[in-house]
PDB file of C-alpha atoms in Angstrom:
ATOM      1  CA  MET A 640      75.007  89.950 100.868  1.00 53.00           C
ATOM      2  CA  ARG A 641      75.928  91.809  97.686  1.00 49.00           C
ATOM      3  CA  PHE A 642      79.052  93.857  97.054  1.00 55.00           C
ATOM      4  CA  LEU A 643      80.888  95.162  94.041  1.00 48.00           C
ATOM      5  CA  GLY A 644      82.988  92.523  92.278  1.00 49.00           C
ATOM      6  CA  ILE A 645      86.755  92.360  92.571  1.00 48.00           C
ATOM      7  CA  SER A 646      88.440  94.916  90.335  1.00 49.00           C
ATOM      8  CA  GLN A 647      91.469  94.102  88.196  1.00 48.00           C
ATOM      9  CA  LEU A 648      93.533  96.298  90.528  1.00 49.00           C
ATOM     10  CA  SER A 649      92.315  94.319  93.524  1.00 51.00           C
ATOM     11  CA  LEU A 650      93.131  91.046  91.766  1.00 48.00           C
ATOM     12  CA  ARG A 651      96.684  92.229  91.179  1.00 46.00           C
ATOM     13  CA  ARG A 652      96.948  93.237  94.815  1.00 53.00           C
ATOM     14  CA  LEU A 653      95.692  89.834  95.945  1.00 48.00           C
ATOM     15  CA  ASN A 654      98.755  88.269  94.312  1.00 50.00           C
ATOM     16  CA  ALA A 655     100.954  90.002  96.882  1.00 50.00           C
ATOM     17  CA  VAL A 656      99.387  87.957  99.663  1.00 50.00           C
ATOM     18  CA  PHE A 657     100.402  84.654  98.128  1.00 43.00           C
ATOM     19  CA  SER A 658     104.088  85.545  98.484  1.00 43.00           C
ATOM     20  CA  ALA A 659     103.561  86.074 102.212  1.00 50.00           C
ATOM     21  CA  GLY A 660     105.127  82.741 103.123  1.00 43.00           C
ATOM     22  CA  THR A 661     108.464  83.737 101.623  1.00 39.00           C
ATOM     23  CA  VAL A 662     110.909  85.110 104.189  1.00 37.00           C
ATOM     24  CA  ARG A 663     113.454  87.530 102.807  1.00 36.00           C
ATOM     25  CA  GLY A 664     116.969  87.720 104.149  1.00 34.00           C
ATOM     26  CA  THR A 665     118.937  85.239 106.224  1.00 30.00           C
ATOM     27  CA  ALA A 666     118.323  83.920 109.709  1.00 31.00           C
ATOM     28  CA  SER A 667     121.078  86.206 110.963  1.00 31.00           C
ATOM     29  CA  SER A 668     118.987  89.231 109.966  1.00 45.00           C
ATOM     30  CA  ALA A 669     116.148  87.886 112.186  1.00 78.00           C
ATOM     31  CA  ALA A 670     113.712  87.798 109.252  1.00 93.00           C
ATOM     32  CA  MET A 671     111.330  85.217 110.656  1.00 97.00           C
ATOM     33  CA  ARG A 672     107.702  84.115 110.682  1.00 98.00           C
ATOM     34  CA  LEU A 673     106.974  82.892 114.212  1.00 98.00           C
ATOM     35  CA  VAL A 674     103.857  80.840 114.862  1.00 98.00           C
ATOM     36  CA  GLN A 675     102.030  79.192 117.715  1.00 98.00           C
ATOM     37  CA  PHE A 676     100.635  75.791 116.766  1.00 97.00           C
ATOM     38  CA  CYS A 677      99.505  72.397 117.902  1.00 96.00           C
ATOM     39  CA  HIS A 678      99.653  69.045 116.154  1.00 92.00           C
ATOM     40  CA  ARG A 679      96.391  68.093 114.470  1.00 90.00           C
ATOM     41  CA  GLY A 680      96.291  64.924 116.534  1.00 81.00           C
ATOM     42  CA  GLY A 681      96.469  67.029 119.684  1.00 75.00           C
ATOM     43  CA  GLU A 682      99.618  65.431 121.084  1.00 74.00           C
ATOM     44  CA  GLY A 683     102.305  67.671 122.530  1.00 74.00           C
ATOM     45  CA  GLY A 684     100.083  70.642 123.376  1.00 92.00           C
ATOM     46  CA  VAL A 685     100.862  74.215 122.279  1.00 96.00           C
ATOM     47  CA  ARG A 686     104.215  74.823 120.580  1.00 97.00           C
ATOM     48  CA  VAL A 687     106.168  77.789 119.221  1.00 98.00           C
ATOM     49  CA  GLY A 688     107.380  77.293 115.671  1.00 98.00           C
ATOM     50  CA  LEU A 689     108.939  78.958 112.650  1.00 98.00           C
ATOM     51  CA  GLU A 690     107.416  78.853 109.203  1.00 97.00           C
ATOM     52  CA  GLN A 691     109.821  77.771 106.486  1.00 95.00           C
ATOM     53  CA  ALA A 692     110.012  79.779 103.265  1.00 88.00           C
ATOM     54  CA  GLY A 693     107.397  78.876 100.684  1.00 83.00           C
ATOM     55  CA  GLY A 694     105.144  77.239 103.256  1.00 79.00           C
ATOM     56  CA  GLN A 695     107.198  74.004 103.259  1.00 87.00           C
ATOM     57  CA  GLY A 696     106.620  73.249 106.925  1.00 96.00           C
ATOM     58  CA  VAL A 697     106.919  74.481 110.491  1.00 98.00           C
ATOM     59  CA  ILE A 698     110.039  73.984 112.612  1.00 98.00           C
ATOM     60  CA  ASP A 699     109.132  72.904 116.146  1.00 97.00           C
ATOM     61  CA  LEU A 700     111.285  75.117 118.377  1.00 98.00           C
ATOM     62  CA  LYS A 701     110.912  72.966 121.497  1.00 97.00           C
ATOM     63  CA  ALA A 702     111.910  69.839 119.550  1.00 96.00           C
ATOM     64  CA  PHE A 703     115.018  71.718 118.359  1.00 98.00           C
ATOM     65  CA  ASP A 704     115.849  72.892 121.900  1.00 98.00           C
ATOM     66  CA  PRO A 705     113.885  71.345 124.809  1.00 97.00           C
ATOM     67  CA  SER A 706     114.782  74.309 127.046  1.00 97.00           C
ATOM     68  CA  MET A 707     112.545  76.560 124.922  1.00 97.00           C
ATOM     69  CA  PRO A 708     109.058  77.376 126.296  1.00 97.00           C
ATOM     70  CA  SER A 709     105.817  76.207 124.728  1.00 96.00           C
ATOM     71  CA  THR A 710     103.979  79.529 124.359  1.00 98.00           C
ATOM     72  CA  MET A 711     104.799  82.661 122.384  1.00 98.00           C
ATOM     73  CA  ARG A 712     104.398  84.934 125.386  1.00 98.00           C
ATOM     74  CA  GLU A 713     106.975  82.944 127.372  1.00 98.00           C
ATOM     75  CA  PHE A 714     109.222  82.822 124.307  1.00 98.00           C
ATOM     76  CA  LEU A 715     109.109  86.611 123.903  1.00 98.00           C
ATOM     77  CA  GLU A 716     109.837  87.052 127.625  1.00 97.00           C
ATOM     78  CA  MET A 717     113.173  85.295 127.000  1.00 97.00           C
ATOM     79  CA  GLY A 718     114.276  88.235 124.843  1.00 95.00           C
ATOM     80  CA  GLU A 719     117.420  87.858 122.720  1.00 95.00           C
ATOM     81  CA  LYS A 720     118.156  84.365 124.009  1.00 96.00           C
ATOM     82  CA  GLY A 721     114.903  83.103 122.530  1.00 97.00           C
ATOM     83  CA  MET A 722     115.357  84.935 119.232  1.00 96.00           C
ATOM     84  CA  GLU A 723     118.916  83.617 118.816  1.00 96.00           C
ATOM     85  CA  CYS A 724     117.679  80.068 119.363  1.00 97.00           C
ATOM     86  CA  ALA A 725     114.912  80.646 116.799  1.00 97.00           C
ATOM     87  CA  LYS A 726     117.479  81.841 114.251  1.00 96.00           C
ATOM     88  CA  ARG A 727     119.582  78.714 114.807  1.00 97.00           C
ATOM     89  CA  ALA A 728     116.512  76.497 114.481  1.00 97.00           C
ATOM     90  CA  LEU A 729     115.512  78.155 111.206  1.00 96.00           C
ATOM     91  CA  SER A 730     119.038  77.766 109.812  1.00 95.00           C
ATOM     92  CA  SER A 731     119.177  74.108 110.830  1.00 96.00           C
ATOM     93  CA  GLY A 732     116.099  73.081 108.845  1.00 94.00           C
ATOM     94  CA  GLN A 733     115.585  70.307 111.398  1.00 96.00           C
ATOM     95  CA  HIS A 734     112.504  69.129 113.341  1.00 97.00           C
ATOM     96  CA  VAL A 735     110.125  70.154 110.555  1.00 97.00           C
ATOM     97  CA  VAL A 736     106.431  69.372 110.949  1.00 96.00           C
ATOM     98  CA  ALA A 737     104.484  69.147 107.680  1.00 96.00           C
ATOM     99  CA  ARG A 738     101.878  71.877 107.206  1.00 94.00           C
ATOM    100  CA  SER A 739      99.187  69.217 106.859  1.00 94.00           C
ATOM    101  CA  GLU A 740      99.965  68.093 110.420  1.00 95.00           C
ATOM    102  CA  VAL A 741      99.825  71.580 111.938  1.00 96.00           C
ATOM    103  CA  ARG A 742      96.880  73.553 113.298  1.00 96.00           C
ATOM    104  CA  LEU A 743      97.887  77.204 113.526  1.00 97.00           C
ATOM    105  CA  LEU A 744      96.742  79.036 116.647  1.00 98.00           C
ATOM    106  CA  SER A 745      96.781  82.763 117.277  1.00 98.00           C
ATOM    107  CA  PRO A 746     100.484  83.788 117.330  1.00 98.00           C
ATOM    108  CA  VAL A 747      99.921  85.047 120.879  1.00 98.00           C
ATOM    109  CA  THR A 748      97.437  83.762 123.434  1.00 97.00           C
ATOM    110  CA  GLY A 749      96.842  85.115 126.920  1.00 96.00           C
ATOM    111  CA  PRO A 750      98.566  88.503 126.499  1.00 98.00           C
ATOM    112  CA  GLU A 751      98.448  90.913 129.400  1.00 98.00           C
ATOM    113  CA  LYS A 752      96.886  93.596 127.180  1.00 98.00           C
ATOM    114  CA  VAL A 753      95.069  94.008 123.873  1.00 98.00           C
ATOM    115  CA  VAL A 754      95.410  97.686 122.961  1.00 98.00           C
ATOM    116  CA  CYS A 755      93.200  99.008 120.139  1.00 98.00           C
ATOM    117  CA  VAL A 756      93.294 102.257 118.187  1.00 98.00           C
ATOM    118  CA  GLY A 757      90.155 103.918 116.835  1.00 94.00           C
ATOM    119  CA  MET A 758      89.824 106.237 113.838  1.00 94.00           C
ATOM    120  CA  ASN A 759      93.430 105.695 112.747  1.00 96.00           C
ATOM    121  CA  TYR A 760      93.028 105.646 108.930  1.00 95.00           C
ATOM    122  CA  LYS A 761      92.600 108.909 107.068  1.00 91.00           C
ATOM    123  CA  ASP A 762      90.283 107.289 104.524  1.00 86.00           C
ATOM    124  CA  HIS A 763      88.169 105.741 107.325  1.00 86.00           C
ATOM    125  CA  CYS A 764      87.696 109.186 108.895  1.00 87.00           C
ATOM    126  CA  LEU A 765      86.601 110.570 105.518  1.00 86.00           C
ATOM    127  CA  GLU A 766      84.107 107.706 105.195  1.00 83.00           C
ATOM    128  CA  GLN A 767      82.396 108.958 108.377  1.00 85.00           C
ATOM    129  CA  ASN A 768      82.849 112.698 107.719  1.00 85.00           C
ATOM    130  CA  ALA A 769      84.801 112.686 110.982  1.00 88.00           C
ATOM    131  CA  PRO A 770      87.722 114.995 111.838  1.00 90.00           C
ATOM    132  CA  ILE A 771      91.260 113.580 111.778  1.00 92.00           C
ATOM    133  CA  PRO A 772      92.201 112.835 115.432  1.00 94.00           C
ATOM    134  CA  LYS A 773      94.945 114.982 116.941  1.00 96.00           C
ATOM    135  CA  GLU A 774      95.864 112.241 119.440  1.00 98.00           C
ATOM    136  CA  PRO A 775      95.515 108.444 119.242  1.00 98.00           C
ATOM    137  CA  ILE A 776      92.090 107.182 120.353  1.00 97.00           C
ATOM    138  CA  ILE A 777      92.798 104.183 122.569  1.00 98.00           C
ATOM    139  CA  PHE A 778      90.401 101.471 123.726  1.00 97.00           C
ATOM    140  CA  SER A 779      90.798  97.769 124.452  1.00 98.00           C
ATOM    141  CA  LYS A 780      89.514  94.256 124.033  1.00 98.00           C
ATOM    142  CA  PHE A 781      89.772  91.610 126.726  1.00 98.00           C
ATOM    143  CA  PRO A 782      92.452  89.024 125.856  1.00 98.00           C
ATOM    144  CA  SER A 783      89.729  86.336 125.978  1.00 98.00           C
ATOM    145  CA  ALA A 784      88.415  87.723 122.645  1.00 98.00           C
ATOM    146  CA  ILE A 785      91.484  86.380 120.799  1.00 98.00           C
ATOM    147  CA  THR A 786      90.911  83.393 118.538  1.00 98.00           C
ATOM    148  CA  GLY A 787      92.938  81.633 115.864  1.00 98.00           C
ATOM    149  CA  PRO A 788      93.499  82.649 112.242  1.00 98.00           C
ATOM    150  CA  TYR A 789      91.112  79.990 110.902  1.00 98.00           C
ATOM    151  CA  ASP A 790      88.771  79.540 113.869  1.00 98.00           C
ATOM    152  CA  ASP A 791      85.070  80.407 113.804  1.00 98.00           C
ATOM    153  CA  ILE A 792      83.611  83.799 114.721  1.00 98.00           C
ATOM    154  CA  VAL A 793      80.635  83.114 116.999  1.00 98.00           C
ATOM    155  CA  LEU A 794      77.663  85.448 116.557  1.00 98.00           C
ATOM    156  CA  PRO A 795      76.376  86.349 120.032  1.00 98.00           C
ATOM    157  CA  ALA A 796      72.629  86.153 120.641  1.00 97.00           C
ATOM    158  CA  GLU A 797      72.899  89.577 122.306  1.00 97.00           C
ATOM    159  CA  SER A 798      73.813  91.437 119.068  1.00 98.00           C
ATOM    160  CA  GLN A 799      72.162  91.832 115.672  1.00 97.00           C
ATOM    161  CA  GLU A 800      74.840  94.155 114.221  1.00 98.00           C
ATOM    162  CA  VAL A 801      78.168  92.306 114.045  1.00 98.00           C
ATOM    163  CA  ASP A 802      80.676  93.924 111.665  1.00 98.00           C
ATOM    164  CA  TRP A 803      84.158  93.301 110.234  1.00 98.00           C
ATOM    165  CA  GLU A 804      87.368  95.391 110.588  1.00 98.00           C
ATOM    166  CA  VAL A 805      90.648  94.266 109.018  1.00 98.00           C
ATOM    167  CA  GLU A 806      93.611  95.624 110.991  1.00 98.00           C
ATOM    168  CA  LEU A 807      97.398  95.519 111.102  1.00 98.00           C
ATOM    169  CA  ALA A 808      98.411  94.130 114.493  1.00 98.00           C
ATOM    170  CA  PHE A 809     101.767  94.176 116.226  1.00 98.00           C
ATOM    171  CA  VAL A 810     103.108  92.450 119.321  1.00 98.00           C
ATOM    172  CA  ILE A 811     105.440  93.881 121.950  1.00 98.00           C
ATOM    173  CA  GLY A 812     108.716  92.005 122.360  1.00 97.00           C
ATOM    174  CA  ARG A 813     110.271  93.576 125.448  1.00 97.00           C
ATOM    175  CA  LYS A 814     109.185  95.456 128.560  1.00 98.00           C
ATOM    176  CA  GLY A 815     109.166  99.244 128.514  1.00 98.00           C
ATOM    177  CA  LYS A 816     107.638 102.408 129.947  1.00 98.00           C
ATOM    178  CA  HIS A 817     107.936 105.975 128.596  1.00 98.00           C
ATOM    179  CA  ILE A 818     109.466 104.611 125.392  1.00 98.00           C
ATOM    180  CA  LYS A 819     110.931 107.173 122.997  1.00 98.00           C
ATOM    181  CA  GLU A 820     109.416 107.235 119.523  1.00 98.00           C
ATOM    182  CA  GLU A 821     112.807 106.837 117.854  1.00 98.00           C
ATOM    183  CA  GLU A 822     113.431 103.648 119.878  1.00 97.00           C
ATOM    184  CA  ALA A 823     109.910 102.244 119.669  1.00 98.00           C
ATOM    185  CA  LEU A 824     110.415  99.712 116.868  1.00 97.00           C
ATOM    186  CA  SER A 825     113.071  97.932 118.933  1.00 96.00           C
ATOM    187  CA  TYR A 826     110.260  97.065 121.376  1.00 97.00           C
ATOM    188  CA  VAL A 827     108.145  95.415 118.657  1.00 97.00           C
ATOM    189  CA  ALA A 828     108.574  91.663 118.148  1.00 97.00           C
ATOM    190  CA  GLY A 829     106.618  91.562 114.906  1.00 98.00           C
ATOM    191  CA  PHE A 830     103.409  92.127 112.955  1.00 98.00           C
ATOM    192  CA  SER A 831     100.280  90.121 112.244  1.00 98.00           C
ATOM    193  CA  VAL A 832      96.769  90.364 110.756  1.00 98.00           C
ATOM    194  CA  ALA A 833      93.699  90.932 112.936  1.00 98.00           C
ATOM    195  CA  ASN A 834      89.952  91.277 112.546  1.00 98.00           C
ATOM    196  CA  ASP A 835      88.536  93.703 115.120  1.00 98.00           C
ATOM    197  CA  VAL A 836      85.067  92.125 115.014  1.00 98.00           C
ATOM    198  CA  SER A 837      82.579  94.642 116.414  1.00 98.00           C
ATOM    199  CA  ALA A 838      78.984  94.514 117.650  1.00 98.00           C
ATOM    200  CA  ARG A 839      77.876  97.972 116.487  1.00 97.00           C
ATOM    201  CA  ASP A 840      74.667  98.039 118.540  1.00 97.00           C
ATOM    202  CA  TRP A 841      76.670  97.611 121.750  1.00 96.00           C
ATOM    203  CA  GLN A 842      79.486  99.879 120.548  1.00 94.00           C
ATOM    204  CA  MET A 843      77.353 102.793 119.345  1.00 92.00           C
ATOM    205  CA  LYS A 844      74.009 102.605 121.159  1.00 92.00           C
ATOM    206  CA  ARG A 845      74.350 100.610 124.381  1.00 93.00           C
ATOM    207  CA  ASN A 846      76.667 100.629 127.424  1.00 90.00           C
ATOM    208  CA  GLY A 847      76.768 104.441 127.478  1.00 90.00           C
ATOM    209  CA  LYS A 848      78.459 104.300 124.040  1.00 87.00           C
ATOM    210  CA  GLN A 849      81.616 102.991 125.680  1.00 90.00           C
ATOM    211  CA  TRP A 850      83.198 100.731 123.054  1.00 92.00           C
ATOM    212  CA  LEU A 851      84.513  97.882 125.236  1.00 96.00           C
ATOM    213  CA  LEU A 852      81.513  95.519 125.384  1.00 97.00           C
ATOM    214  CA  GLY A 853      80.805  95.794 121.652  1.00 97.00           C
ATOM    215  CA  LYS A 854      84.400  94.885 120.897  1.00 97.00           C
ATOM    216  CA  THR A 855      85.095  92.063 123.302  1.00 97.00           C
ATOM    217  CA  PHE A 856      82.619  89.216 122.842  1.00 98.00           C
ATOM    218  CA  ASP A 857      84.312  85.807 122.691  1.00 98.00           C
ATOM    219  CA  THR A 858      86.021  85.157 119.299  1.00 98.00           C
ATOM    220  CA  PHE A 859      85.901  88.879 118.363  1.00 98.00           C
ATOM    221  CA  CYS A 860      89.677  89.066 117.765  1.00 98.00           C
ATOM    222  CA  PRO A 861      90.867  86.576 115.119  1.00 98.00           C
ATOM    223  CA  LEU A 862      94.660  86.973 114.890  1.00 98.00           C
ATOM    224  CA  GLY A 863      97.400  85.441 112.736  1.00 98.00           C
ATOM    225  CA  PRO A 864      98.551  83.605 110.781  1.00 98.00           C
ATOM    226  CA  ALA A 865     102.085  84.383 112.009  1.00 98.00           C
ATOM    227  CA  LEU A 866     104.123  86.926 113.905  1.00 98.00           C
ATOM    228  CA  VAL A 867     106.308  88.401 111.141  1.00 98.00           C
ATOM    229  CA  THR A 868     109.436  90.132 112.399  1.00 97.00           C
ATOM    230  CA  THR A 869     110.064  93.717 111.321  1.00 93.00           C
ATOM    231  CA  SER A 870     113.150  92.847 109.276  1.00 93.00           C
ATOM    232  CA  ALA A 871     111.064  90.442 107.168  1.00 95.00           C
ATOM    233  CA  LEU A 872     108.980  93.373 105.877  1.00 96.00           C
ATOM    234  CA  LYS A 873     110.081  96.007 103.366  1.00 93.00           C
ATOM    235  CA  ASP A 874     107.977  98.818 104.868  1.00 97.00           C
ATOM    236  CA  VAL A 875     105.197  97.962 107.302  1.00 97.00           C
ATOM    237  CA  HIS A 876     103.632 101.384 106.693  1.00 97.00           C
ATOM    238  CA  ASN A 877     103.176 100.761 102.977  1.00 98.00           C
ATOM    239  CA  LEU A 878     101.319  97.460 102.748  1.00 98.00           C
ATOM    240  CA  GLY A 879      98.058  96.658 100.985  1.00 98.00           C
ATOM    241  CA  VAL A 880      95.302  95.755 103.451  1.00 98.00           C
ATOM    242  CA  ARG A 881      91.999  94.125 102.471  1.00 98.00           C
ATOM    243  CA  CYS A 882      88.925  92.407 103.841  1.00 98.00           C
ATOM    244  CA  LEU A 883      86.734  90.050 101.795  1.00 98.00           C
ATOM    245  CA  VAL A 884      83.292  88.772 102.793  1.00 98.00           C
ATOM    246  CA  ASN A 885      82.203  85.669 100.880  1.00 98.00           C
ATOM    247  CA  GLY A 886      84.939  86.403  98.324  1.00 98.00           C
ATOM    248  CA  ALA A 887      83.881  89.998  97.596  1.00 98.00           C
ATOM    249  CA  VAL A 888      86.264  92.819  98.515  1.00 98.00           C
ATOM    250  CA  VAL A 889      84.694  95.102 101.143  1.00 98.00           C
ATOM    251  CA  GLN A 890      87.824  96.911 102.403  1.00 97.00           C
ATOM    252  CA  ASP A 891      90.818  97.772 100.196  1.00 97.00           C
ATOM    253  CA  SER A 892      93.386 100.288 101.410  1.00 97.00           C
ATOM    254  CA  ASN A 893      97.028 100.622 102.463  1.00 97.00           C
ATOM    255  CA  THR A 894      98.787 101.032 105.789  1.00 97.00           C
ATOM    256  CA  ASN A 895     100.176 104.322 104.414  1.00 96.00           C
ATOM    257  CA  GLN A 896      96.771 105.739 105.369  1.00 95.00           C
ATOM    258  CA  MET A 897      97.521 105.285 109.078  1.00 97.00           C
ATOM    259  CA  ILE A 898      97.410 108.583 110.976  1.00 97.00           C
ATOM    260  CA  PHE A 899      99.511 107.381 113.927  1.00 98.00           C
ATOM    261  CA  GLN A 900     102.122 104.799 112.932  1.00 98.00           C
ATOM    262  CA  THR A 901     103.625 102.020 115.027  1.00 98.00           C
ATOM    263  CA  GLU A 902     106.359 104.113 116.640  1.00 98.00           C
ATOM    264  CA  LYS A 903     103.923 106.825 117.732  1.00 98.00           C
ATOM    265  CA  LEU A 904     101.476 104.288 119.168  1.00 98.00           C
ATOM    266  CA  VAL A 905     104.146 102.512 121.216  1.00 98.00           C
ATOM    267  CA  ALA A 906     105.466 105.815 122.584  1.00 98.00           C
ATOM    268  CA  TRP A 907     101.969 107.170 123.283  1.00 98.00           C
ATOM    269  CA  VAL A 908     100.541 104.156 125.106  1.00 98.00           C
ATOM    270  CA  SER A 909     103.743 103.576 127.107  1.00 98.00           C
ATOM    271  CA  GLN A 910     103.172 106.960 128.779  1.00 98.00           C
ATOM    272  CA  PHE A 911     100.206 105.422 130.580  1.00 98.00           C
ATOM    273  CA  VAL A 912     101.054 101.742 131.073  1.00 98.00           C
ATOM    274  CA  THR A 913     104.110  99.509 131.116  1.00 98.00           C
ATOM    275  CA  LEU A 914     104.220  97.487 127.903  1.00 98.00           C
ATOM    276  CA  CYS A 915     105.118  93.820 128.331  1.00 98.00           C
ATOM    277  CA  PRO A 916     106.207  91.013 125.994  1.00 98.00           C
ATOM    278  CA  GLY A 917     103.162  89.557 124.272  1.00 98.00           C
ATOM    279  CA  ASP A 918     101.003  92.693 124.494  1.00 98.00           C
ATOM    280  CA  VAL A 919      98.951  92.985 121.299  1.00 98.00           C
ATOM    281  CA  PHE A 920      98.171  96.245 119.468  1.00 98.00           C
ATOM    282  CA  LEU A 921      95.421  96.574 116.841  1.00 98.00           C
ATOM    283  CA  THR A 922      96.186  99.699 114.818  1.00 98.00           C
ATOM    284  CA  GLY A 923      92.822 100.687 113.293  1.00 97.00           C
ATOM    285  CA  THR A 924      90.789  99.858 110.200  1.00 96.00           C
ATOM    286  CA  PRO A 925      90.378 101.389 106.724  1.00 96.00           C
ATOM    287  CA  PRO A 926      87.009 102.299 105.123  1.00 95.00           C
ATOM    288  CA  GLY A 927      84.447  99.772 103.939  1.00 96.00           C
ATOM    289  CA  VAL A 928      82.990  98.497 107.211  1.00 96.00           C
ATOM    290  CA  GLY A 929      79.375  97.335 107.149  1.00 96.00           C
ATOM    291  CA  VAL A 930      77.899  99.912 109.513  1.00 96.00           C
ATOM    292  CA  PHE A 931      78.644 102.843 107.171  1.00 94.00           C
ATOM    293  CA  ARG A 932      77.175 101.204 104.065  1.00 94.00           C
ATOM    294  CA  ASN A 933      73.801 102.360 102.749  1.00 94.00           C
ATOM    295  CA  PRO A 934      71.916 100.397 103.897  1.00 97.00           C
ATOM    296  CA  PRO A 935      74.171  98.949 106.635  1.00 97.00           C
ATOM    297  CA  VAL A 936      75.351  95.349 106.148  1.00 98.00           C
ATOM    298  CA  TYR A 937      76.139  92.986 109.002  1.00 98.00           C
ATOM    299  CA  LEU A 938      77.591  89.502 109.258  1.00 98.00           C
ATOM    300  CA  LYS A 939      75.278  86.480 109.312  1.00 98.00           C
ATOM    301  CA  ARG A 940      75.795  82.791 109.970  1.00 98.00           C
ATOM    302  CA  GLY A 941      77.631  81.091 107.133  1.00 98.00           C
ATOM    303  CA  ASP A 942      79.554  84.176 106.016  1.00 98.00           C
ATOM    304  CA  VAL A 943      83.297  83.736 105.456  1.00 98.00           C
ATOM    305  CA  VAL A 944      85.499  86.711 106.341  1.00 98.00           C
ATOM    306  CA  GLU A 945      89.057  86.908 105.018  1.00 98.00           C
ATOM    307  CA  CYS A 946      91.495  89.606 106.162  1.00 98.00           C
ATOM    308  CA  GLN A 947      94.694  90.079 104.154  1.00 98.00           C
ATOM    309  CA  ILE A 948      97.820  92.193 104.517  1.00 98.00           C
ATOM    310  CA  ASP A 949     100.567  92.042 101.885  1.00 98.00           C
ATOM    311  CA  GLU A 950     103.764  90.254 102.995  1.00 97.00           C
ATOM    312  CA  ILE A 951     102.160  89.169 106.289  1.00 98.00           C
ATOM    313  CA  GLY A 952      99.418  86.833 105.098  1.00 97.00           C
ATOM    314  CA  SER A 953      95.718  86.238 105.556  1.00 98.00           C
ATOM    315  CA  ILE A 954      93.270  84.952 108.155  1.00 98.00           C
ATOM    316  CA  LYS A 955      89.965  83.354 107.210  1.00 98.00           C
ATOM    317  CA  ASN A 956      87.093  82.832 109.627  1.00 98.00           C
ATOM    318  CA  THR A 957      83.607  81.393 109.203  1.00 98.00           C
ATOM    319  CA  VAL A 958      80.729  83.046 111.053  1.00 98.00           C
ATOM    320  CA  VAL A 959      78.680  80.573 113.083  1.00 98.00           C
TER     321      VAL A 959
END
């Protein structure tokens, strides 16, 4: 697989990712990086944790307060009570697990919904000579597609055209229906990085050209590394977003290219369905996907795909 080398501009942008572990502000401002993890030895099962600044370690929330639940979805369902406990835990600096002892899982597992948005980057529409959508284009993945930030992507025998799509993801923090756009961000728990892995043959040629099956094979939604609260980000709609395959940059854009931003998406989708804590949104991908290259390029066994978003972090998955 051959791509253009990394430009000096891209190298400078890469530096922004390495500051992603630093949380700005104080615990009282709810600037937090929430994670779901397990101990490398396997003892204790799934836990909710908080990343310390600079990647020093992960605070085990249940060890800090045994009344706290073990999964992110249950934690988010607690609302303010859970968030206040997380702030206290972060301030305490107690019950820290060393990063070497932690295996990060997807920040959310078993959500009720995974809501996806198609054609939501202006530069991605231009790449396809496609018109700018007048309304959000909504589809979905099954929650079973979610996998961890460093877990393998499994190539299915049924597809020969598996492609990458770096995406900004966000997670709903409280229940709502018919949410007003101006109130929408208060329903968002935080943001993460996703790869909307896509089997283009099933998305574009099979299944009546309905997108679902091509998008929802097992492991087709790597997500992580953390759930970064809104107040920990300067401006979520002005962040560099990149995808690298085997170290070469294949997608390089900015969330300022999004046609429908977070608030619009929350308001739009909540017209149709009740949004619940833990629901995951994937907000669309920028240009540079394999299917629109000449000739098209698809993932093969042994490839390493890294998706990066400034201030949030990166996920890195090997194709097997």
